[in-house]
Coordinates of C-alpha atoms and ligand atoms in Angstrom, one line a residue:
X1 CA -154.0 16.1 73.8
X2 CA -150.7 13.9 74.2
X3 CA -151.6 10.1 75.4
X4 CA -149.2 9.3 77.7
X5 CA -147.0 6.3 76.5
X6 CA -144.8 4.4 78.6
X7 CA -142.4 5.5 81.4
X8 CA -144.6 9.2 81.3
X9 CA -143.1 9.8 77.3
X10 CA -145.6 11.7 75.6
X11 CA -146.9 9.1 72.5
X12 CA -146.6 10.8 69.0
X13 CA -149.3 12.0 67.1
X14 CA -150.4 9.4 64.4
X15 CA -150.6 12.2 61.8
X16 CA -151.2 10.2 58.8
X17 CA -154.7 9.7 60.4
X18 CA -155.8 13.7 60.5
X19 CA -157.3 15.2 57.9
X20 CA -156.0 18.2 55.9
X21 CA -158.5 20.4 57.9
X22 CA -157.4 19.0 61.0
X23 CA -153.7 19.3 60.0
X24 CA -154.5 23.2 59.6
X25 CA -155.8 23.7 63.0
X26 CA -152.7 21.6 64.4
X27 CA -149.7 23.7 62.4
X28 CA -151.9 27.0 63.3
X29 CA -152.1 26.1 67.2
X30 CA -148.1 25.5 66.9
X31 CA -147.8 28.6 65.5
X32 CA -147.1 27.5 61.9
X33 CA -148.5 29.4 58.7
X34 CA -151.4 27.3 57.1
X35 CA -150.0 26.8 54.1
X36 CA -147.8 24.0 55.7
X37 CA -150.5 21.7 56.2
X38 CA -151.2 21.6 52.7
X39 CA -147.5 20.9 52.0
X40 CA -147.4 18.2 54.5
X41 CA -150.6 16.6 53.3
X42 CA -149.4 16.4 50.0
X43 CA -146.0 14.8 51.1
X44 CA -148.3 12.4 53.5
X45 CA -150.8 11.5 51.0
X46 CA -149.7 12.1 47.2
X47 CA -145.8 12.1 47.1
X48 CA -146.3 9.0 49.7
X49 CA -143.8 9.6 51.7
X50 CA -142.3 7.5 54.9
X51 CA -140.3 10.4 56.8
X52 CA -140.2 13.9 57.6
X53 CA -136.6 13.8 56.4
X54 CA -138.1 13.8 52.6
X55 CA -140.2 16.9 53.5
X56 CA -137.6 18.9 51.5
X57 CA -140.0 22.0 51.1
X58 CA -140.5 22.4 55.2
X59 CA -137.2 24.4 56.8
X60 CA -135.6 21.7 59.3
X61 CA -136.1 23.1 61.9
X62 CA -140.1 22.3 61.4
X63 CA -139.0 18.7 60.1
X64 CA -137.6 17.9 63.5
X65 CA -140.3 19.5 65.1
X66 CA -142.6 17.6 63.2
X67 CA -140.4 14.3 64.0
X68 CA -140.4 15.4 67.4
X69 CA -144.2 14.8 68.0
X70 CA -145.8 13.1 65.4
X71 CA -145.1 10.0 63.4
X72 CA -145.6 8.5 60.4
X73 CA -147.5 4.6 61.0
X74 CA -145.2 1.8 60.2
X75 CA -146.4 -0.4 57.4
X76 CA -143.2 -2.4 56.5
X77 CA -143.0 -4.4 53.8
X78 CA -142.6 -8.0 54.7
X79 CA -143.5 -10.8 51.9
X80 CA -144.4 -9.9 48.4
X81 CA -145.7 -12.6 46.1
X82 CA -146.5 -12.4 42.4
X83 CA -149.1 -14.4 40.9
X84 CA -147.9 -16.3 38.0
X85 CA -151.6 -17.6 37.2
X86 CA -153.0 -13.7 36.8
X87 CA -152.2 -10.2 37.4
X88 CA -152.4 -10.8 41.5
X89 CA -149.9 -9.9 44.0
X90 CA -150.6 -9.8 47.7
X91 CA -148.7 -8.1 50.2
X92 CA -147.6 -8.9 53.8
X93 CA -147.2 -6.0 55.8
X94 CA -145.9 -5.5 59.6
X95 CA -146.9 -2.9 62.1
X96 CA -145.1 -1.0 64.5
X97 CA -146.3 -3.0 67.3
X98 CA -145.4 -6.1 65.3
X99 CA -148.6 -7.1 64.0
X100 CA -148.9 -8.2 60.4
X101 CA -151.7 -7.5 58.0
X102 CA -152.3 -8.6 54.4
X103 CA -153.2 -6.4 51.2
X104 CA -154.0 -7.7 47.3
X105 CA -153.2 -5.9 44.2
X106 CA -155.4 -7.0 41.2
X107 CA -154.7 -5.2 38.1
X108 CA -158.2 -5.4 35.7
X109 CA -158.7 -4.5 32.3
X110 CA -160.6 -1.0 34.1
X111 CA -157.9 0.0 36.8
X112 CA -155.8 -1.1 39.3
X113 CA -157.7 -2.6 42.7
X114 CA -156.4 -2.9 46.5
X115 CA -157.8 -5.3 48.7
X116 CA -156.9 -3.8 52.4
X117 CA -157.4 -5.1 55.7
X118 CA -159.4 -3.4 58.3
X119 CA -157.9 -5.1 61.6
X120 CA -155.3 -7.4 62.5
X121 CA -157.1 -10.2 63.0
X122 CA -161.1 -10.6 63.6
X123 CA -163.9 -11.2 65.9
X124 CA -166.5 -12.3 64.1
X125 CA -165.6 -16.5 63.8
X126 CA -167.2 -16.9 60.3
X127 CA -166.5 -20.9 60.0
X128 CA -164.9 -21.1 56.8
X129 CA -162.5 -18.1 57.2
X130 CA -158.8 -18.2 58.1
X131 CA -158.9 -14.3 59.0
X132 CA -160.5 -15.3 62.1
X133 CA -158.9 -18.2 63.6
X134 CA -156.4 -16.3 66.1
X135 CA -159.0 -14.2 67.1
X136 CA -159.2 -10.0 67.0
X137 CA -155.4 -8.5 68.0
X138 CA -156.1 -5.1 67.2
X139 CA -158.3 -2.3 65.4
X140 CA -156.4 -1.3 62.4
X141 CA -155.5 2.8 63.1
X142 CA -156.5 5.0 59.6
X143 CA -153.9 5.5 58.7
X144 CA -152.2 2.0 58.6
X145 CA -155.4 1.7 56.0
X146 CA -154.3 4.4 54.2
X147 CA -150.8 3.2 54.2
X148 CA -151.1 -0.4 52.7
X149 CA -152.8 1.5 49.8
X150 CA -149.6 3.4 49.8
X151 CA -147.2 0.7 49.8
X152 CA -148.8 -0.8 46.8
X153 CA -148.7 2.2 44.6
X154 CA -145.0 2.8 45.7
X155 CA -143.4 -0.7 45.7
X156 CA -145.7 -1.5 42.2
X157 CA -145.5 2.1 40.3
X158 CA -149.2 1.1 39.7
X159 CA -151.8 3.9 40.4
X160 CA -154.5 2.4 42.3
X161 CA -158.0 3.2 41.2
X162 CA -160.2 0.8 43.3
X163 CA -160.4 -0.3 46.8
X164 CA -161.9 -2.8 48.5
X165 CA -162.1 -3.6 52.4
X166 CA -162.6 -7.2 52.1
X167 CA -159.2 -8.0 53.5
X168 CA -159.1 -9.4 56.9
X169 CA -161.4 -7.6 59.6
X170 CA -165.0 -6.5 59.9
X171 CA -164.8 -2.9 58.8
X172 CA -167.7 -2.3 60.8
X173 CA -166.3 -3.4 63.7
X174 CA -163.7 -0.5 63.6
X175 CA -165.7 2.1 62.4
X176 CA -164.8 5.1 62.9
X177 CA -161.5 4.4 61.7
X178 CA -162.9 2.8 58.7
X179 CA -164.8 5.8 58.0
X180 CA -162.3 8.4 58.7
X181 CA -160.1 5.8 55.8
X182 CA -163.0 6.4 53.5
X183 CA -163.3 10.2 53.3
X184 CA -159.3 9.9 53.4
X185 CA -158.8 8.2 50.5
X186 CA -161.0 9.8 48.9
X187 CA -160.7 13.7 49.7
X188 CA -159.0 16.4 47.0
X189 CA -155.9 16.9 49.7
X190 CA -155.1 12.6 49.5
X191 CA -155.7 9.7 46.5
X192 CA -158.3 11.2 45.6
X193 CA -160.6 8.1 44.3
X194 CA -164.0 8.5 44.1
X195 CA -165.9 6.6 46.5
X196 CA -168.0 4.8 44.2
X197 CA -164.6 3.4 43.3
X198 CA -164.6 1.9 47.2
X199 CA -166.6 -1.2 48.3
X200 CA -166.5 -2.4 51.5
X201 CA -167.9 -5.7 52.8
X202 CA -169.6 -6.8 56.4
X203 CA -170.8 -9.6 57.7
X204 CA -174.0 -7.7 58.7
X205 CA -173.8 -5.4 61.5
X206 CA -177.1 -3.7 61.5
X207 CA -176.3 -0.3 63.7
X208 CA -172.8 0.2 61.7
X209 CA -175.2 -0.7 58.5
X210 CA -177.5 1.9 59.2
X211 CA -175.4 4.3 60.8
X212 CA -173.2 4.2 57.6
X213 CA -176.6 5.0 55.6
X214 CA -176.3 8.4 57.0
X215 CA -172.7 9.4 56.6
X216 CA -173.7 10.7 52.6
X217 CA -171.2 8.6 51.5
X218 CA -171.6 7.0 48.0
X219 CA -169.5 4.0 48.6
X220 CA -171.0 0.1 47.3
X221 CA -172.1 -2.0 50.2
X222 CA -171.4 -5.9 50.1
X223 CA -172.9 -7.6 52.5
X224 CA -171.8 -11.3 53.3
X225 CA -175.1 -13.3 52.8
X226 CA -173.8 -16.9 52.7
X227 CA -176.7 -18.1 53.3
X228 CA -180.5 -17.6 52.4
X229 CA -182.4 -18.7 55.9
X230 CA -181.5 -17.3 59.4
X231 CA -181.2 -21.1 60.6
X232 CA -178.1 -21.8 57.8
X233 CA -176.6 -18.3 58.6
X234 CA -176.2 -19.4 62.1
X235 CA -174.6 -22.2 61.0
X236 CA -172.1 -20.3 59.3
X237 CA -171.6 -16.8 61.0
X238 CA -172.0 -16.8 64.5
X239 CA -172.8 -12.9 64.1
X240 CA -176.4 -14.1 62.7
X241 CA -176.7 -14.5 66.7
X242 CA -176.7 -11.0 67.3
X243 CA -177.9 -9.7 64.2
X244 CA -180.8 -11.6 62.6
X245 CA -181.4 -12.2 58.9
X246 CA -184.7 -10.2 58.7
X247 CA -183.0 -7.3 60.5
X248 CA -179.9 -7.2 58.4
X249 CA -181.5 -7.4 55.2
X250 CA -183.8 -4.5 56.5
X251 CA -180.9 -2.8 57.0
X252 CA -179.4 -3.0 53.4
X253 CA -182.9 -1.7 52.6
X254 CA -182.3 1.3 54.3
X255 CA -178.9 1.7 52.5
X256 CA -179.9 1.7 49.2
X257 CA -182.9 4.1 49.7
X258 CA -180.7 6.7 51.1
X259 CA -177.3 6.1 49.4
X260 CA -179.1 4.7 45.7
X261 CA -176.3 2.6 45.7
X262 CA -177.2 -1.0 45.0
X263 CA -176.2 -3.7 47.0
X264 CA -174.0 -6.7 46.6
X265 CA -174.9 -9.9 48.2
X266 CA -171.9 -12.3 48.6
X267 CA -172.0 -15.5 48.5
X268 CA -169.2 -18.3 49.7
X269 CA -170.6 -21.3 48.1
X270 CA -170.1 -24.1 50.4
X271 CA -169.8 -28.0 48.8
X272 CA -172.8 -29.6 50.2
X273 CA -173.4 -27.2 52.6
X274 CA -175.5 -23.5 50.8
X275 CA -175.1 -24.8 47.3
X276 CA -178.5 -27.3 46.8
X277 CA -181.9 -26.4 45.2
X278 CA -183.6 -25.4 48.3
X279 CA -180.6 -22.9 49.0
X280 CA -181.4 -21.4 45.1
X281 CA -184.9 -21.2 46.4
X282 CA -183.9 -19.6 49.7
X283 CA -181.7 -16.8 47.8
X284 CA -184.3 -15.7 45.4
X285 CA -186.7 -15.1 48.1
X286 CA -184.3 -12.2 49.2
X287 CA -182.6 -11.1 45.6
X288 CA -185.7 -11.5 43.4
X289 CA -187.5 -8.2 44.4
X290 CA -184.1 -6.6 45.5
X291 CA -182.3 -3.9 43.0
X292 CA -179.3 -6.0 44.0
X293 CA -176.4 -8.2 42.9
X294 CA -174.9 -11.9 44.4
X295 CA -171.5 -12.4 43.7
X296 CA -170.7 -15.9 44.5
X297 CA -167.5 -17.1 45.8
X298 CA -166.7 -20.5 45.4
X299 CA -165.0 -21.3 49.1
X300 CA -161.3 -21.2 49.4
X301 CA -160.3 -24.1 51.4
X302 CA -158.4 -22.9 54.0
X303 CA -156.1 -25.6 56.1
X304 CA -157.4 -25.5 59.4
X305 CA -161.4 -25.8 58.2
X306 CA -163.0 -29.0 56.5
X307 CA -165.5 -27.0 53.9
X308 CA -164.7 -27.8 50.1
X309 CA -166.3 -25.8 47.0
X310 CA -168.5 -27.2 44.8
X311 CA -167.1 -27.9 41.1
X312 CA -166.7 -25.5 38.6
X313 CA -170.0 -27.3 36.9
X314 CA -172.2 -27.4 39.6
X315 CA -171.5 -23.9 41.1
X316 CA -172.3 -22.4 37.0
X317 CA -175.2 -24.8 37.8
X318 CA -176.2 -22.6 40.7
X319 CA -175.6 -19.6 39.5
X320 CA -177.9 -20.4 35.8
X321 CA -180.5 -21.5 38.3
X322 CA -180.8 -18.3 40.1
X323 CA -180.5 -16.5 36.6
X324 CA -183.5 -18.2 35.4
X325 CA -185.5 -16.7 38.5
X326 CA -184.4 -13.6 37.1
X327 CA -181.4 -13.2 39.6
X328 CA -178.6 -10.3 38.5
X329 CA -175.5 -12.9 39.9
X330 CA -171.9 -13.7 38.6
X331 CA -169.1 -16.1 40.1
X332 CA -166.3 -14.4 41.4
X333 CA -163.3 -15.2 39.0
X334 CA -160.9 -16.6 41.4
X335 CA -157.4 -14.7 42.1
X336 CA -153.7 -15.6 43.3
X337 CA -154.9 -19.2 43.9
X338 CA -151.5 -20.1 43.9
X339 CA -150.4 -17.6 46.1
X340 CA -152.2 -18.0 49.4
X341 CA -155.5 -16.9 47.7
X342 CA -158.0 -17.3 50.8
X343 CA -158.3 -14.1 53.4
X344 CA -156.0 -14.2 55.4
X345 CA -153.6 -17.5 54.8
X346 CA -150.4 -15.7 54.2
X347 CA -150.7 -13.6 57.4
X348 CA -151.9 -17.5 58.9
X349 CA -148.5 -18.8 57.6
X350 CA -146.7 -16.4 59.3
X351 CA -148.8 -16.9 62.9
X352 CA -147.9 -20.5 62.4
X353 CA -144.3 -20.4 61.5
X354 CA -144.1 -18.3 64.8
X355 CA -145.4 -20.9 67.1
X356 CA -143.0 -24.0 65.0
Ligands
SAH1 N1 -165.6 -8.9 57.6 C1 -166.1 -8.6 56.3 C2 -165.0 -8.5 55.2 C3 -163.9 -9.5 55.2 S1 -164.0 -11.0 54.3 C4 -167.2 -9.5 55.8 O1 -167.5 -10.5 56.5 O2 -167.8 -9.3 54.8 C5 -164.5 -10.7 52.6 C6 -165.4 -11.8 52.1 O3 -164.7 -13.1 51.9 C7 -166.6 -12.1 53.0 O4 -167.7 -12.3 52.2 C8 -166.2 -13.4 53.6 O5 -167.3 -14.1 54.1 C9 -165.5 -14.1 52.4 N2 -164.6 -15.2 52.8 C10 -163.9 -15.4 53.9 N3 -163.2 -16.5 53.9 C11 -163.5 -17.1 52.7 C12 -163.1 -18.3 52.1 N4 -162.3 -19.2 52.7 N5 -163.6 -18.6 50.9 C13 -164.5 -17.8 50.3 N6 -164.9 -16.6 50.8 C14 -164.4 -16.3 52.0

C-alpha cells in the first residue's frame, strides 16, 4: 500500500482523502475497533481539525500511531483579503509542496458560498484567463479540496452552504479527485451539503461530461460556452480543438436527461470580440430549445491579456436581446473587483513577485 517517498521513507497516507467506509477498513486491518473511524472522521471532517494532537477522544498511543503513517494535507493560510465593495473575501492558500491555490468566500442573502480550486494551475490555455498562464503544476489531491472549504469555515466562523469549482483548474481534468471531493463534501460522516448545493464548471470535456452523467450525482453542471459557433470557440478555448461544439453540447444533453439537472451555459462576454448581434443570434440557436440557463460574465481583464468587457449598457443590451428570443439569462453580479477579482490573479501576483 505505502508509496515509497524519498531516500526508501514510506510516504504517509493522505487520510483526509478516504472516505469514512474506507477509514473503517483501514483502523480494522490495524487492528483498531471500528468505532474509531467514525471518531476520526468527525475530527477530520466536522470539528476541522489540523492535527492528530486535537484528537483528544483517541488514547495517544493511537494518535502517534496515526501521526506515524498518515497525514493531514497542508493547506496554510497565506493572504486573506476582505472585500470592502461586498461581502467577498478570497483566500490564498499554500501546499505542502509549496504550491499555492486560491479560494472565494461570498456570503448571499441564501447561504454562505466557496469558490475552490481544482488544480494548481491549468492546462487548458483559455485566452482570457489568468489561471492558465504558468501552465498545469499539479492535480489538486481531495483532500486539499476539501480542506480550502475547511479553512474558510474555520478562519471566517461562517458555515458554508454552497460550493463551487470554478476556481482555478479544469475539474474535469482531475477527475477522480474531483469526484471523490464531491461525495466527500457531501456524505452524512463530512459537511454534509447537499449536492445540488455544488456546481462545478468545465470548459467542455466530453468523456468527463458524460462519464460524470453516470456517477448519480445531482450536482449543477456549468459548462463554459463563450462562444456560440465552433469557429469563435476555437478562437477562445484551444480545447474546442479536441472537443468540438456539436459534441460538447451533445454531451450536456446527455447530462440533463440522466441527472434532470439543468444546465448553465457561461458566458465571458468579450468587448468586440462574442458580444455583437450575430453572437446573440449564434447563442439562441443553442439556448432557445435548451431547458437551460446563460450566465454571462462580463470579462475580467487580467494584466497579461488585451481583452476588455463591454460596458455595463451594452452587455444589459445583450443580455435583453437574448431575453426577447425567450432566453432564461442573467449577468453575473461582479465580486471582490477590488480585490484581485479575476481567477486566478492573486495566486498570479504571487508567481510574479517570485520571479522580481
Ligand atoms: N476550468 C473550468 C472552471 C474554471 S474557470 C472552466 O473552464 O469552466 C470558471 C469560469 O470563469 C469559466 O467559465 C471561465 O471561462 C471563466 N473565466 C476565466 N477567466 C475569466 C476572466 N478573466 N473573465 C471572466 N471569466 C473568466
Amino acid at each position: 500500500m505505502f508509496q515509497k517517498g524519498g531516500l526508501g521513507v514510506p510516504e504517509k497516507k493522505d487520510i483526509c482523502s478516504l472516505t469514512y467506509e474506507e477509514l473503517v477498513r483501514e483502523m480494522e486491518a490495524a487492528g483498531e475497533k471500528k468505532f474509531r473511524a467514525g471518531q476520526i472522521c468527525q475530527w477530520l471532517h466536522v470539528k476541522l481539525a489540523d492535527s492528530f494532537g486535537e484528537m483528544t477522544n483517541l488514547s495517544v498511543a493511537l494518535r502517534e500511531k496515526l501521526s506515524r503513517d498518515y497525514e493531514i494535507a497542508r493547506v496554510d493560510l497565506v493572504e486573506r483579503q476582505i472585500s470592502k465593495a461586498d461581502p467577498t473575501e478570497k483566500f490564498l492558500f499554500e501546499l505542502a509542496d509549496g504550491n499555492m491555490v486560491e479560494s472565494v468566500l461570498m456570503k448571499y442573502d441564501y447561504g454562505n458560498s466557496v469558490c475552490i480550486s481544482s488544480q494548481a494551475g491549468c492546462r487548458m490555455g483559455c485566452r482570457f484567463c489568468a489561471s492558465t498562464i504558468g501552465g498545469l503544476k499539479r492535480n489538486l489531491k481531495t483532500s486539499e479540496m476539501l480542506r480550502q472549504v475547511y479553512q474558510i469555515q474555520k478562519i471566517t466562523g461562517e458555515r458554508v452552504s454552497n460550493i463551487v469549482v470554478m476556481g482555478t483548474g479544469e475539474p474535469l481534468d482531475n477527475y477522480d479527485n474531483f469526484v471523490r471531493f464531491v461525495r466527500m463534501i457531501s456524505a452524512p460522516e463530512g459537511l454534509h451539503i447537499s449536492q445540488r448545493n455544488i456546481t462545478a464548471s468545465t470548459c467542455g470535456i466530453v468523456p468527463g461530461i458524460y462519464r460524470l452523467a453516470d456517477e448519480g450525482l445531482q450536482i449543477t453542471l456549468a459548462l463554459s460556452l463563450h462562444a456560440g459557433t465552433q469557429e469563435k470557440r476555437k478562437s477562445l478555448m484551444p480545447v474546442a480543438n479536441t472537443y468540438e461544439l456539436k459534441d460538447v453540447l451533445a454531451a450536456c444533453d446527455a447530462y440533463f436527461e440522466k441527472t434532470g439537472r439543468r444546465i448553465t451555459f457561461e458566458y465571458s462576454l468579450v468587448k468586440g470580440v462574442n458580444d455583437t448581434d450575430e453572437d446573440v443570434e449564434d447563442l439562441t440557436r443553442i439556448a432557445g430549445h435548451r431547458n437551460c440557463h446563460i450566465n454571462l460574465i462580463p470579462v475580467n481583464p487580467v494584466r497579461e491579456r488585451s481583452y476588455q468587457r463591454p460596458s455595463r449598457q451594452n452587455a444589459l443590451k445583450f443580455q435583453n436581446k437574448l431575453e426577447k428570443n425567450g432566453i432564461n439569462v442573467t449577468i453575473r453580479r461582479e465580486r471582490g473587483s477590488d480585490i484581485d477579482g479575476a481567477c486566478g490573479q492573486l495566486r498570479r501576483r504571487y508567481a510574479d513577485a517570485g520571479k522580481e
